[in-house]
Amino acid sequence: AGHYIYAETSYGTVGGYGKDYGLRTPIVDATTVSVISATFYYHMYGSNCGKLRLQHSQDPLFTDGTVTDIPVQWGDAITNYAANPAVSPDYNLATSTGSIYSDGPTAHRHWRHAKANLSQYGGTKFYLRFFYNAGNGYLGDVALDNISVFAENVTGMSLYAHNNIHVVTSSL
């Protein structure tokens, strides 16, 4: 409650702008389920936002050549997000700037909800990774919160460490 993780893109930080950031889940054991999904909240705001993706791999290092990008339904603004009651009131989003990607989210001022269907990975064990290619400037931070994996008709599905990942840090 009240924790989130973010990529800090200011110059001189551990990451910085133009860098890649990754957050990997513990192993997801979905060997006994067929209907599985993931949900999370994201925040991207600034003229230098890059590209945020959700990825799948059975390799914990994401280096074996089997990494796939997962289609995500990028959601609407959450203007009174419970985990961050200090979110300022909405304003004319047409005045905001940011990069728009056909396969990724648009930069906006408010937290947004996203979801992904993972059912094609049912019956397997796998890892998820949030992968962020930072834009070319210090106004490109991205934050994630309330990352959850859900399954229907569960008989043994688990995340080996946590069902929800809540961490606060200065970079992914």
Short mmCIF file of C-alpha atoms in Angstrom, two decimals:
data_model
loop_
_atom_site.label_atom_id
_atom_site.label_comp_id
_atom_site.label_asym_id
_atom_site.label_seq_id
_atom_site.Cartn_x
_atom_site.Cartn_y
_atom_site.Cartn_z
CA ALA A 1 0.00 0.00 0.00
CA GLY A 2 1.50 3.29 -1.08
CA HIS A 3 4.53 1.72 -2.80
CA TYR A 4 5.41 1.76 -6.48
CA ILE A 5 8.46 1.38 -8.68
CA TYR A 6 9.75 3.82 -11.25
CA ALA A 7 12.49 4.51 -13.77
CA GLU A 8 14.25 7.81 -13.05
CA THR A 9 15.52 9.27 -16.32
CA SER A 10 17.29 12.39 -15.04
CA TYR A 11 20.86 12.81 -16.19
CA GLY A 12 23.38 11.61 -13.62
CA THR A 13 21.11 8.96 -12.11
CA VAL A 14 21.84 5.23 -12.14
CA GLY A 15 19.80 4.86 -15.32
CA GLY A 16 19.39 8.17 -17.05
CA TYR A 17 17.76 9.06 -20.31
CA GLY A 18 18.14 6.96 -23.42
CA LYS A 19 18.65 3.84 -21.27
CA ASP A 20 16.77 0.56 -20.98
CA TYR A 21 15.10 -0.54 -17.74
CA GLY A 22 13.65 -3.92 -16.86
CA LEU A 23 11.54 -5.31 -14.02
CA ARG A 24 11.12 -9.10 -13.94
CA THR A 25 8.53 -10.98 -11.95
CA PRO A 26 9.28 -14.10 -9.96
CA ILE A 27 8.50 -17.25 -11.92
CA VAL A 28 4.81 -17.67 -12.71
CA ASP A 29 3.78 -21.31 -12.40
CA ALA A 30 0.69 -21.63 -14.58
CA THR A 31 1.08 -25.34 -15.30
CA THR A 32 -2.41 -26.13 -13.99
CA VAL A 33 -4.38 -23.23 -15.49
CA SER A 34 -5.55 -22.23 -18.93
CA VAL A 35 -7.13 -18.79 -18.35
CA ILE A 36 -4.61 -16.30 -16.95
CA SER A 37 -4.16 -12.53 -17.14
CA ALA A 38 -2.07 -9.70 -15.73
CA THR A 39 -3.11 -6.22 -14.63
CA PHE A 40 -1.11 -3.23 -13.49
CA TYR A 41 -1.16 0.54 -13.22
CA TYR A 42 1.31 2.74 -15.05
CA HIS A 43 2.20 6.42 -15.08
CA MET A 44 4.05 8.07 -17.95
CA TYR A 45 4.21 11.82 -18.23
CA GLY A 46 6.68 14.14 -19.88
CA SER A 47 7.88 15.24 -23.28
CA ASN A 48 10.60 12.54 -23.34
CA CYS A 49 8.61 9.41 -22.51
CA GLY A 50 9.89 6.33 -24.25
CA LYS A 51 8.37 2.94 -24.95
CA LEU A 52 6.97 0.63 -22.24
CA ARG A 53 6.38 -3.04 -23.08
CA LEU A 54 5.30 -6.19 -21.24
CA GLN A 55 7.33 -9.23 -22.26
CA HIS A 56 7.28 -13.02 -21.76
CA SER A 57 10.11 -15.53 -21.53
CA GLN A 58 10.82 -18.90 -19.95
CA ASP A 59 14.40 -17.70 -19.43
CA PRO A 60 14.84 -15.66 -16.21
CA LEU A 61 17.57 -13.58 -17.87
CA PHE A 62 15.52 -12.87 -21.01
CA THR A 63 18.57 -13.68 -23.15
CA ASP A 64 17.72 -17.02 -24.79
CA GLY A 65 16.08 -15.54 -27.89
CA THR A 66 12.53 -16.52 -26.89
CA VAL A 67 11.43 -13.12 -25.57
CA THR A 68 8.03 -12.09 -26.89
CA ASP A 69 6.15 -8.82 -26.53
CA ILE A 70 2.69 -9.33 -25.04
CA PRO A 71 -0.24 -7.30 -26.41
CA VAL A 72 -1.49 -4.97 -23.67
CA GLN A 73 -4.79 -3.14 -23.43
CA TRP A 74 -3.56 0.27 -22.32
CA GLY A 75 -6.27 1.88 -20.21
CA ASP A 76 -8.01 5.08 -19.34
CA ALA A 77 -6.89 7.66 -16.80
CA ILE A 78 -7.50 7.00 -13.12
CA THR A 79 -7.91 10.51 -11.76
CA ASN A 80 -8.36 9.57 -8.12
CA TYR A 81 -6.01 6.61 -7.92
CA ALA A 82 -6.26 5.12 -4.41
CA ALA A 83 -2.53 4.39 -4.09
CA ASN A 84 -1.68 8.04 -4.79
CA PRO A 85 -4.34 10.38 -3.37
CA ALA A 86 -2.11 13.37 -4.09
CA VAL A 87 -2.69 13.11 -7.86
CA SER A 88 -3.53 16.58 -9.08
CA PRO A 89 -6.84 17.32 -10.83
CA ASP A 90 -7.15 16.62 -14.53
CA TYR A 91 -6.32 19.31 -17.04
CA ASN A 92 -6.44 19.62 -20.81
CA LEU A 93 -4.50 16.57 -21.99
CA ALA A 94 -4.28 18.10 -25.45
CA THR A 95 -1.62 20.44 -24.07
CA SER A 96 0.59 17.60 -22.84
CA THR A 97 3.33 16.17 -25.00
CA GLY A 98 4.90 12.77 -25.25
CA SER A 99 5.75 9.94 -27.55
CA ILE A 100 2.94 7.77 -28.85
CA TYR A 101 3.65 4.23 -29.98
CA SER A 102 1.20 2.05 -31.85
CA ASP A 103 2.09 -0.90 -29.62
CA GLY A 104 2.48 1.00 -26.35
CA PRO A 105 0.90 3.57 -24.07
CA THR A 106 0.62 7.29 -24.56
CA ALA A 107 2.20 9.72 -22.11
CA HIS A 108 -0.44 11.19 -19.79
CA ARG A 109 -0.57 12.98 -16.47
CA HIS A 110 -2.64 10.40 -14.53
CA TRP A 111 -2.18 6.80 -13.48
CA ARG A 112 -3.74 4.41 -15.98
CA HIS A 113 -4.87 0.81 -15.70
CA ALA A 114 -3.65 -1.83 -18.15
CA LYS A 115 -4.32 -5.51 -18.66
CA ALA A 116 -2.94 -8.36 -20.72
CA ASN A 117 -4.32 -11.78 -21.59
CA LEU A 118 -1.70 -14.43 -20.75
CA SER A 119 -3.82 -17.48 -21.54
CA GLN A 120 -1.52 -18.53 -24.39
CA TYR A 121 1.07 -19.27 -21.67
CA GLY A 122 -1.27 -21.41 -19.58
CA GLY A 123 0.16 -24.85 -18.86
CA THR A 124 3.71 -23.49 -18.55
CA LYS A 125 6.09 -21.75 -16.17
CA PHE A 126 7.32 -18.35 -17.29
CA TYR A 127 8.55 -14.89 -16.34
CA LEU A 128 7.11 -11.49 -17.17
CA ARG A 129 9.24 -8.41 -17.69
CA PHE A 130 8.28 -4.79 -17.94
CA PHE A 131 10.78 -3.31 -20.38
CA TYR A 132 11.12 0.44 -20.76
CA ASN A 133 13.22 2.15 -23.44
CA ALA A 134 13.65 5.63 -21.97
CA GLY A 135 13.30 8.61 -24.25
CA ASN A 136 16.08 11.07 -25.03
CA GLY A 137 15.62 13.53 -22.19
CA TYR A 138 15.10 13.85 -18.47
CA LEU A 139 11.30 14.31 -18.77
CA GLY A 140 10.59 10.64 -19.36
CA ASP A 141 10.05 8.88 -16.03
CA VAL A 142 7.69 5.90 -15.91
CA ALA A 143 6.15 4.26 -12.83
CA LEU A 144 4.40 0.91 -12.22
CA ASP A 145 2.13 -0.16 -9.38
CA ASN A 146 -0.15 -2.97 -8.24
CA ILE A 147 1.20 -5.61 -10.63
CA SER A 148 -1.05 -8.66 -10.37
CA VAL A 149 -1.40 -12.02 -12.11
CA PHE A 150 -4.81 -13.72 -12.03
CA ALA A 151 -5.99 -17.17 -13.06
CA GLU A 152 -9.39 -18.85 -13.26
CA ASN A 153 -10.03 -22.34 -11.91
CA VAL A 154 -6.74 -22.32 -10.03
CA THR A 155 -5.51 -25.61 -8.60
CA GLY A 156 -1.84 -24.79 -8.19
CA MET A 157 -0.88 -21.55 -9.93
CA SER A 158 1.53 -19.37 -8.00
CA LEU A 159 4.06 -16.60 -8.12
CA TYR A 160 6.88 -18.05 -6.09
CA ALA A 161 7.61 -14.80 -4.26
CA HIS A 162 4.49 -12.60 -4.26
CA ASN A 163 1.03 -12.35 -5.80
CA ASN A 164 1.51 -8.57 -5.99
CA ILE A 165 4.82 -6.83 -6.45
CA HIS A 166 5.11 -3.63 -4.43
CA VAL A 167 8.61 -2.16 -4.29
CA VAL A 168 9.85 1.39 -4.03
CA THR A 169 13.18 2.19 -5.68
CA SER A 170 14.85 4.91 -7.67
CA SER A 171 15.32 2.91 -10.87
CA LEU A 172 14.16 -0.35 -12.36
#
